[in-house]
PDB file of C-alpha atoms in Angstrom:
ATOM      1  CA  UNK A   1      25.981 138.975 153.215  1.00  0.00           C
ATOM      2  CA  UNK A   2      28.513 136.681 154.819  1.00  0.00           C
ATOM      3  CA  UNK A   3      27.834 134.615 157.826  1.00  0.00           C
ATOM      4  CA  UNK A   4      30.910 135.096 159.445  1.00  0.00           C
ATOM      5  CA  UNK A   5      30.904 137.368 162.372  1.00  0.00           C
ATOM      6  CA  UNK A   6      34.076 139.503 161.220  1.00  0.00           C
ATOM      7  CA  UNK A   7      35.065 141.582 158.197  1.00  0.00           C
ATOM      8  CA  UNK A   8      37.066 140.228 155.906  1.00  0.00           C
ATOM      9  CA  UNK A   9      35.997 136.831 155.084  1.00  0.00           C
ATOM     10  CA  UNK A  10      38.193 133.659 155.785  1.00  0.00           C
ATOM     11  CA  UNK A  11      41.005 136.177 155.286  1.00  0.00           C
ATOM     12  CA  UNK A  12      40.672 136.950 158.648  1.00  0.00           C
ATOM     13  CA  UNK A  13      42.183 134.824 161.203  1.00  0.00           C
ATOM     14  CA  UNK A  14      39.280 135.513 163.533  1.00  0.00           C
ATOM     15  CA  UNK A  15      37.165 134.082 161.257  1.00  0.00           C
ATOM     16  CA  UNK A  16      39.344 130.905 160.206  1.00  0.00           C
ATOM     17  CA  UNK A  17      39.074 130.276 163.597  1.00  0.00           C
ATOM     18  CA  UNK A  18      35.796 130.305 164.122  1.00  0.00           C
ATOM     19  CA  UNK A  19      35.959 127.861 161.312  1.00  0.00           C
ATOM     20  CA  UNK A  20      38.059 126.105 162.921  1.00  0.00           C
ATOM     21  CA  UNK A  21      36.236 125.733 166.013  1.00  0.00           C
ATOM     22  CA  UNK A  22      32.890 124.672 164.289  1.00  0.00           C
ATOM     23  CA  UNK A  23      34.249 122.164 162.221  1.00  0.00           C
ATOM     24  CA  UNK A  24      36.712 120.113 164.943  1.00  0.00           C
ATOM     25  CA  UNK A  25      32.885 120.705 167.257  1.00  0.00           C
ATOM     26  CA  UNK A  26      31.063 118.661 164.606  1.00  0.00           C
ATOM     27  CA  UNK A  27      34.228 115.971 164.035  1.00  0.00           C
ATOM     28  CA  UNK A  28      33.991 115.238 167.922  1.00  0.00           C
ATOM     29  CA  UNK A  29      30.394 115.468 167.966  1.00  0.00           C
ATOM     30  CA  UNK A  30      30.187 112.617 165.124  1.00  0.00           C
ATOM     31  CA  UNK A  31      33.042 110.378 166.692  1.00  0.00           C
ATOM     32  CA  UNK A  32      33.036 106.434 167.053  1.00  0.00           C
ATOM     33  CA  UNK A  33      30.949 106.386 170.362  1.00  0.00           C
ATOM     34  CA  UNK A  34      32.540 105.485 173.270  1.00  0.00           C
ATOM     35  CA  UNK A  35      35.974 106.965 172.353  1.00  0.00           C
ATOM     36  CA  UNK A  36      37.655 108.910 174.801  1.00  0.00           C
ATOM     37  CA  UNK A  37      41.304 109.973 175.815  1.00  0.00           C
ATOM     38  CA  UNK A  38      43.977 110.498 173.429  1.00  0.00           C
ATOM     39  CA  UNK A  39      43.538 112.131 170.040  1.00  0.00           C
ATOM     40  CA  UNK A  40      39.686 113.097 170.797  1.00  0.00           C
ATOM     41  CA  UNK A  41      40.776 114.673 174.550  1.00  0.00           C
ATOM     42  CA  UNK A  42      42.905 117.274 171.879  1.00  0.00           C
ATOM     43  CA  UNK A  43      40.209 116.951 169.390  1.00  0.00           C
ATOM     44  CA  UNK A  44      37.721 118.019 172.188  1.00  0.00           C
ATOM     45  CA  UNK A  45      39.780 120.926 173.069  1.00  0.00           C
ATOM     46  CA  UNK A  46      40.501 122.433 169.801  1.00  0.00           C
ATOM     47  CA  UNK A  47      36.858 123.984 169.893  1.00  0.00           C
ATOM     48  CA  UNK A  48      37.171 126.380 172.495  1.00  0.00           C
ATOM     49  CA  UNK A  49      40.740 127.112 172.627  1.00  0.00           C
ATOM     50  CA  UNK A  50      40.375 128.054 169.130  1.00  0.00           C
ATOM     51  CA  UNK A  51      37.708 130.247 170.592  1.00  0.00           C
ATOM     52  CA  UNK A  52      39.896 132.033 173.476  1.00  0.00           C
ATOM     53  CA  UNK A  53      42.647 132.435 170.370  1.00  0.00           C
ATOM     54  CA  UNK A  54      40.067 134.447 168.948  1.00  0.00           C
ATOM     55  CA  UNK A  55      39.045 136.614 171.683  1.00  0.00           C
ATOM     56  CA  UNK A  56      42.818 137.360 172.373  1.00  0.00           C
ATOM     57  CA  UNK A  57      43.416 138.718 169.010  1.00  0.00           C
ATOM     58  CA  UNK A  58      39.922 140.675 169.426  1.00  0.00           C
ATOM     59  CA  UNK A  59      41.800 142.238 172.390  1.00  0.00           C
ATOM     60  CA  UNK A  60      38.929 140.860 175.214  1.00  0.00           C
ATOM     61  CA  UNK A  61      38.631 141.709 178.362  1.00  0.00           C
ATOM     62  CA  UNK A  62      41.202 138.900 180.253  1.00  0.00           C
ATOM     63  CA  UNK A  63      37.988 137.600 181.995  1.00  0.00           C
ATOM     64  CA  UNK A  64      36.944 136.332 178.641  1.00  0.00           C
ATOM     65  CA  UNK A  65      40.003 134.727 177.482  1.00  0.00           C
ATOM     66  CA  UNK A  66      40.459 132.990 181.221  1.00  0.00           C
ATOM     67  CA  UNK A  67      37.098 131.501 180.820  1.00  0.00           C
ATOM     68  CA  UNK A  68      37.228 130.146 177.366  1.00  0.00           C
ATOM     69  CA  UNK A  69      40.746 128.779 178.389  1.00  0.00           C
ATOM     70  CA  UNK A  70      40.036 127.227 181.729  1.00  0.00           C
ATOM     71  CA  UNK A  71      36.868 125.568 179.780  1.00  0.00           C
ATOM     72  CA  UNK A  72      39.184 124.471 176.857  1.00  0.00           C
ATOM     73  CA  UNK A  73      41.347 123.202 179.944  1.00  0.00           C
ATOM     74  CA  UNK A  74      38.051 121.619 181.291  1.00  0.00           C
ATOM     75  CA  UNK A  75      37.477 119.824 177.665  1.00  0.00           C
ATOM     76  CA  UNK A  76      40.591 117.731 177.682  1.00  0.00           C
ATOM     77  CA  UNK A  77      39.863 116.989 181.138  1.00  0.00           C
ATOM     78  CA  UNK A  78      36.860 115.764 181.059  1.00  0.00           C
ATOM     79  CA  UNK A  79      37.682 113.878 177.696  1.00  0.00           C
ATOM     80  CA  UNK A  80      39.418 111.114 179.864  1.00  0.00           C
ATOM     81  CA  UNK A  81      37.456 108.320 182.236  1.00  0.00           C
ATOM     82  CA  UNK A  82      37.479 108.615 185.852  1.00  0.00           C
ATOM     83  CA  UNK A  83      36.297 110.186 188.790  1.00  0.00           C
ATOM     84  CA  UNK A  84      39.786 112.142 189.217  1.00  0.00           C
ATOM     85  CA  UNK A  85      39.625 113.389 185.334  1.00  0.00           C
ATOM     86  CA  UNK A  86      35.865 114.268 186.138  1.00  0.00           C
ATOM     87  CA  UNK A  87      37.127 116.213 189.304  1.00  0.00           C
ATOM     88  CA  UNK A  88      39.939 118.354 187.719  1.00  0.00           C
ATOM     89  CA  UNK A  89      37.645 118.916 184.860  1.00  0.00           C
ATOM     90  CA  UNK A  90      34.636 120.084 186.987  1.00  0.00           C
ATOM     91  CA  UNK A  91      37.438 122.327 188.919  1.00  0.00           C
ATOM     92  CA  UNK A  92      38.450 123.520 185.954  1.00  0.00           C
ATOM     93  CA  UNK A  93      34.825 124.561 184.528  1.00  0.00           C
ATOM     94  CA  UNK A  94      34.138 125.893 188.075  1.00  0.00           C
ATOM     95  CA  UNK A  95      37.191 128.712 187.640  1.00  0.00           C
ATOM     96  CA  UNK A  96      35.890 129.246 183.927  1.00  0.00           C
ATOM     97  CA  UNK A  97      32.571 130.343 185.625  1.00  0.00           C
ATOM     98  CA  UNK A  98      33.905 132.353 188.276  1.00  0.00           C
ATOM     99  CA  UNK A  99      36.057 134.161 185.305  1.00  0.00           C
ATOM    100  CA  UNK A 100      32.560 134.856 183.799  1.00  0.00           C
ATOM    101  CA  UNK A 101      30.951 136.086 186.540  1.00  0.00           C
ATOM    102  CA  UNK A 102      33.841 138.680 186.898  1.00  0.00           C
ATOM    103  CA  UNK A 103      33.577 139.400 183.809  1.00  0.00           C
ATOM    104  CA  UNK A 104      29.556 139.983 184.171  1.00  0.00           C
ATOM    105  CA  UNK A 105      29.474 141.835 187.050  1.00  0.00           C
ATOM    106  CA  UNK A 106      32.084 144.426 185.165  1.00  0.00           C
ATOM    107  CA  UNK A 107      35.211 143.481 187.659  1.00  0.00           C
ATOM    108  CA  UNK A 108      36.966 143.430 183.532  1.00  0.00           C
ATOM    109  CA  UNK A 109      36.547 147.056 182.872  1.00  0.00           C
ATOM    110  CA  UNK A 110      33.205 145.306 180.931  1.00  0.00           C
ATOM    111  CA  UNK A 111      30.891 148.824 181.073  1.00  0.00           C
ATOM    112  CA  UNK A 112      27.908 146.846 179.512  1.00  0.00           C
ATOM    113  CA  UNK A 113      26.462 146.054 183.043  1.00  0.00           C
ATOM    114  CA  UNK A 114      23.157 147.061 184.340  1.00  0.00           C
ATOM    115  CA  UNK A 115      21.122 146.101 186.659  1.00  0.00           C
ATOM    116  CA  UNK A 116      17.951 143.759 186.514  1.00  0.00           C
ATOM    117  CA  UNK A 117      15.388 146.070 186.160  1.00  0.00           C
ATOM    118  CA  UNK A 118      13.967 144.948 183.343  1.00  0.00           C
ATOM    119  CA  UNK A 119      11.048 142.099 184.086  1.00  0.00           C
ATOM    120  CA  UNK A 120      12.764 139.422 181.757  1.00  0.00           C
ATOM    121  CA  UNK A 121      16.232 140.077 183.475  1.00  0.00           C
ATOM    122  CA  UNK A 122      14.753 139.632 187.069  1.00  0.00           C
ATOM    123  CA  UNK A 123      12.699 136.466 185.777  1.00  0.00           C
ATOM    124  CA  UNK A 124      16.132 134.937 184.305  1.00  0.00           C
ATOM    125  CA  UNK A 125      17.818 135.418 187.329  1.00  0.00           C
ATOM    126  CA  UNK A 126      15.394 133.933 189.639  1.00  0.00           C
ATOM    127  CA  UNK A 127      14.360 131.149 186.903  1.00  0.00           C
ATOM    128  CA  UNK A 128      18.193 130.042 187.402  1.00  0.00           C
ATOM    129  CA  UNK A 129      18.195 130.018 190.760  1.00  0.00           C
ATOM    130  CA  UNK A 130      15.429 128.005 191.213  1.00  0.00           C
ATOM    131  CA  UNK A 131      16.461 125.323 188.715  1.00  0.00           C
ATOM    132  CA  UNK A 132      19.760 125.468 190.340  1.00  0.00           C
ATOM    133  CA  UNK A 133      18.019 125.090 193.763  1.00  0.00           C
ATOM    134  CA  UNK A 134      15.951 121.775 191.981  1.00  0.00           C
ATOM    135  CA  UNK A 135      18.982 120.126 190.570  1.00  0.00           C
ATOM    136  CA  UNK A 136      20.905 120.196 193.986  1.00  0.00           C
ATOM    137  CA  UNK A 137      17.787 118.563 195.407  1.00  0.00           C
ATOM    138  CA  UNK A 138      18.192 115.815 192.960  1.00  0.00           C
ATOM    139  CA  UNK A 139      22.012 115.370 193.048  1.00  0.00           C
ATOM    140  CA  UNK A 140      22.821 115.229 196.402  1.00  0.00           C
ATOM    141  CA  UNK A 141      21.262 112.149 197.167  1.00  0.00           C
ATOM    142  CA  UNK A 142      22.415 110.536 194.205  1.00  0.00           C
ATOM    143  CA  UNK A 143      26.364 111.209 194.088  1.00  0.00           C
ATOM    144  CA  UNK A 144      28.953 109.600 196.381  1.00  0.00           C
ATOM    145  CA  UNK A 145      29.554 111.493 199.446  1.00  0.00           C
ATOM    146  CA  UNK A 146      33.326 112.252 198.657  1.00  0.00           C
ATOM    147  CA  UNK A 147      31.553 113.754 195.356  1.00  0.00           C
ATOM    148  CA  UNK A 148      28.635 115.769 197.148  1.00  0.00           C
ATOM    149  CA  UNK A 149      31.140 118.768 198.136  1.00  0.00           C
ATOM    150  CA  UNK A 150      32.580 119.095 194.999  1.00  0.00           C
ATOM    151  CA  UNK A 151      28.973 119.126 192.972  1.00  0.00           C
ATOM    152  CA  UNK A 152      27.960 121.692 195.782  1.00  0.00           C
ATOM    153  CA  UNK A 153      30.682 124.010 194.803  1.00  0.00           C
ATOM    154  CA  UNK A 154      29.880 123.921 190.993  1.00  0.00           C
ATOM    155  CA  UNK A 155      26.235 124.415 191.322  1.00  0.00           C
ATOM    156  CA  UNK A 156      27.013 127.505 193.677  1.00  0.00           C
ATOM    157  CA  UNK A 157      29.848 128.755 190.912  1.00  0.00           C
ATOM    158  CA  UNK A 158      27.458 128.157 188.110  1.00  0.00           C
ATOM    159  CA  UNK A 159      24.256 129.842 189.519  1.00  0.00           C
ATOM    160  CA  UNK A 160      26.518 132.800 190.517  1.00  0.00           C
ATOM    161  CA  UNK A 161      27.177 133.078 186.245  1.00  0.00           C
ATOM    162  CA  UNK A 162      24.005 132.436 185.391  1.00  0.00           C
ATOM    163  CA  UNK A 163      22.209 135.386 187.625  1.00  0.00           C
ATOM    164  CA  UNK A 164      25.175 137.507 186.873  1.00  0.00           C
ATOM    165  CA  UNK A 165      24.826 136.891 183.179  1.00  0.00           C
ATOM    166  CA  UNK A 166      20.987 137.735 183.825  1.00  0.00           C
ATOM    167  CA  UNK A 167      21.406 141.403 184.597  1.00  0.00           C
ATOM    168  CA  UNK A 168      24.419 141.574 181.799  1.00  0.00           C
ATOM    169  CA  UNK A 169      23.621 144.240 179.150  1.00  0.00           C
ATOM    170  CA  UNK A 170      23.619 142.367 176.370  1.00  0.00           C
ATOM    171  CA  UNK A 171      20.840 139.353 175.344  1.00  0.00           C
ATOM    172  CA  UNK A 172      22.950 137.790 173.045  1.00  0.00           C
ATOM    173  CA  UNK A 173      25.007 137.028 176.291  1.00  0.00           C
ATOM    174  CA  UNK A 174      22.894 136.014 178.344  1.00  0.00           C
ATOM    175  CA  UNK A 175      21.397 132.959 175.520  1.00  0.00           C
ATOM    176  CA  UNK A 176      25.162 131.835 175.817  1.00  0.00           C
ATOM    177  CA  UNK A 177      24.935 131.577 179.594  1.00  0.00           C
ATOM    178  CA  UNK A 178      21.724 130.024 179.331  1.00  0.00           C
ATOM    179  CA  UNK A 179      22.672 126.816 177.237  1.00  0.00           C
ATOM    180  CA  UNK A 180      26.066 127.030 179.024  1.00  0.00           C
ATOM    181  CA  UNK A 181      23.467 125.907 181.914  1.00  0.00           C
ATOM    182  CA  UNK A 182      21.535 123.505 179.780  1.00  0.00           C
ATOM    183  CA  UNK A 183      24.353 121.938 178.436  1.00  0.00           C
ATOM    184  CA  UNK A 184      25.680 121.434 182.591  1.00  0.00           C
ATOM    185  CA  UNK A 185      22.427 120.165 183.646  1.00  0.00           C
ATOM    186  CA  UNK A 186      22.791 117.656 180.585  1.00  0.00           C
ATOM    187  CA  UNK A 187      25.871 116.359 181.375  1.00  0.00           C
ATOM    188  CA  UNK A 188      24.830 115.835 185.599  1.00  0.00           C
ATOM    189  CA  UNK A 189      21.792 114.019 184.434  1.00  0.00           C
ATOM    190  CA  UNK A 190      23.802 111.884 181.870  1.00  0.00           C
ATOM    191  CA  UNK A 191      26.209 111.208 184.682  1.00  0.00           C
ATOM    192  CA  UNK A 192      24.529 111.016 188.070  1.00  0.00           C
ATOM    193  CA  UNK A 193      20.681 110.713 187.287  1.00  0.00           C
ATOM    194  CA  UNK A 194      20.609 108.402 184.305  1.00  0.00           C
ATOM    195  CA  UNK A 195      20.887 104.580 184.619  1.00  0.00           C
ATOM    196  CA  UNK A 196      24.279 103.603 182.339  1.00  0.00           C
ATOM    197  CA  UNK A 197      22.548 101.030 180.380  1.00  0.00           C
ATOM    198  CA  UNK A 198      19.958 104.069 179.992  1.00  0.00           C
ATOM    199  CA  UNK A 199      18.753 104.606 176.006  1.00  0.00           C
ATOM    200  CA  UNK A 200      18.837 108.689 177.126  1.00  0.00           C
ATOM    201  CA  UNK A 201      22.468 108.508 177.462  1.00  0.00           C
ATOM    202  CA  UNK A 202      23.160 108.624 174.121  1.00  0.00           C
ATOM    203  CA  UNK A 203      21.113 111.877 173.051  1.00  0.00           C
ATOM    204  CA  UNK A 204      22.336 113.086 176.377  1.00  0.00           C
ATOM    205  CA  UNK A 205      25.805 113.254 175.350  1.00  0.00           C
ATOM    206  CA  UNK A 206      24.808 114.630 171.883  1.00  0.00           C
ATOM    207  CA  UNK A 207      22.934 117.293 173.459  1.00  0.00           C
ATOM    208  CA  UNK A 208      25.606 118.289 176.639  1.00  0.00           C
ATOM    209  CA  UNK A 209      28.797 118.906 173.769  1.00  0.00           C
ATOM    210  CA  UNK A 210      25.384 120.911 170.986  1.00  0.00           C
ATOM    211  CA  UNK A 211      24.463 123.273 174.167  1.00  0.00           C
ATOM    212  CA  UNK A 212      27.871 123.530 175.475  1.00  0.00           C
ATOM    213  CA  UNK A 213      29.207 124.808 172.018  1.00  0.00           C
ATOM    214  CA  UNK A 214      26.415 126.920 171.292  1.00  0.00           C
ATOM    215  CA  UNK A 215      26.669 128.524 174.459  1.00  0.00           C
ATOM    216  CA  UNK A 216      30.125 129.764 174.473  1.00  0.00           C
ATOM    217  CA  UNK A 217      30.306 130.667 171.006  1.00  0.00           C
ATOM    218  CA  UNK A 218      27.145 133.207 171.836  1.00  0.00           C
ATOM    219  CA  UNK A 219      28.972 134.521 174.868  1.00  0.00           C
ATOM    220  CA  UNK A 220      32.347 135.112 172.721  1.00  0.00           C
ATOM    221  CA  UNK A 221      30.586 136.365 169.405  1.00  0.00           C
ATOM    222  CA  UNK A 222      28.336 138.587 172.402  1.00  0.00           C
ATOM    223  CA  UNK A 223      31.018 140.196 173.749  1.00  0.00           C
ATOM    224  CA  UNK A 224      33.943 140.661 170.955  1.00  0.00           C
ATOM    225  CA  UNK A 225      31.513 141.365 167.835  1.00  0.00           C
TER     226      UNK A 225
END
C-alpha cells in the first residue's frame, strides 16, 4: 500500500509535490543554525506553496488555497530578521487564519460543517480559548507596546480558527489546526518569553517549523483527500 495520499504514485503531480514539500521541510529544518534571509527565506517557502500548488490542482475550495498561500507568503517573511519582517509576516499568517476560519465555518461552499455537539468538539473549542486567553496574559506584559496591538490581533485571528476548526466535520482537520496552534505558541515563547541566550531556543525553533508543517499538511491532506 503506498504512503502517498493520491493515486497514482509519484506519477502524479499531487504527489511529487507533496514530495516536494516534505523534503525542502526537512532541508530547512536541518540548516546551518542561525541562517536566515536569502536562499533559506525561498527554501522556507517552498514547503507550503508547494502545498497550495497542490490543493489548486485538487480543485479546493479558494479558502484553502488563500490560506496555504498567505502562510507560504508568511514563510519568506518571517525568514528575514527584524521587527518589520516579523510584522508583515505575522500580518500575513493572521489573513491565512482568517481564510481558514472561512473556510471552517463553510463561507467556501465547505458542506462538512456541523456544529459542536459532540463533547470532544465543545472541549476543543473551549480548551483553545482558554489557552489563548493564558498566552495573552503572558504576552502582553512582555512585548513592546508598539508590538502589543499587533500580538492582540493574531491571538484573536488565531483563536477564531482554532474554535472554528473545533466544530469542523472532519478530525483529521481539526489535529492540523491544533499543531497549527502549537507550533504559534512555540514560536511566541521562542520569541517573547524565552531569554535569547536561553538553551530552549534551540528545540524551540526545531519544534515551531515540526508543528507548523505537520499542521498544515493535516489540514490540506483533511480537506482535498
Amino acid at each position: 500500500m503506498s504512503i502517498l495520499p493520491f493515486p497514482g504514485g509519484l506519477e502524479n503531480s499531487q504527489n511529487g509535490l507533496l514530495v516536494l514539500a516534505s523534503l525542502a521541510a526537512l532541508y530547512y529544518l536541518l540548516r546551518p543554525e542561525g541562517t536566515s534571509g536569502g536562499r533559506w527565506a525561498i527554501l522556507k517557502t517552498i514547503p507550503v506553496a508547494a502545498m497550495a500548488l497542490v490543493a489548486k490542482d485538487a480543485a479546493a475550495p479558494v479558502a484553502l488555497i488563500a490560506g496555504l498561500a498567505l502562510s507560504a507568503l508568511g514563510d519568506f517573511l518571517l525568514a528575514h530578521k527584524g521587527d518589520r519582517a516579523f510584522l508583515a509576516g505575522l500580518a500575513a499568517f493572521l489573513a491565512a487564519h482568517i481564510a481558514y476560519t472561512w473556510l471552517f465555518l463553510g463561507g467556501a461552499g465547505d458542506s462538512a460543517f456541523v456544529l459542536p455537539a459532540e463533547a470532544w468538539r465543545l472541549a476543543g473549542a473551549i480548551a483553545i480559548a482558554i489557552h489563548a486567553a493564558n498566552m495573552a496574559r503572558l504576552l502582553i506584559p512582555a512585548v513592546e507596546k508598539s508590538m502589543r496591538l499587533p500580538v492582540l490581533a493574531y491571538l484573536l485571528a488565531i483563536t477564531l480558527m482554532g474554535v472554528s476548526g473545533a466544530v469542523h466535520a472532519t478530525p483529521h482537520v481539526f489535529a492540523g489546526v491544533v499543531l497549527f496552534i502549537i507550533s504559534d505558541t512555540f514560536l511566541a515563547t521562542g520569541r517573547f518569553l524565552v531569554a535569547d541566550d536561553s538553551r530552549h531556543k534551540k528545540w524551540l525553533g526545531l519544534a515551531v517549523w515540526i508543528t507548523y508543517i505537520a499542521g498544515q499538511m493535516l489540514i490540506l491532506t483533511g480537506i482535498v483527500v
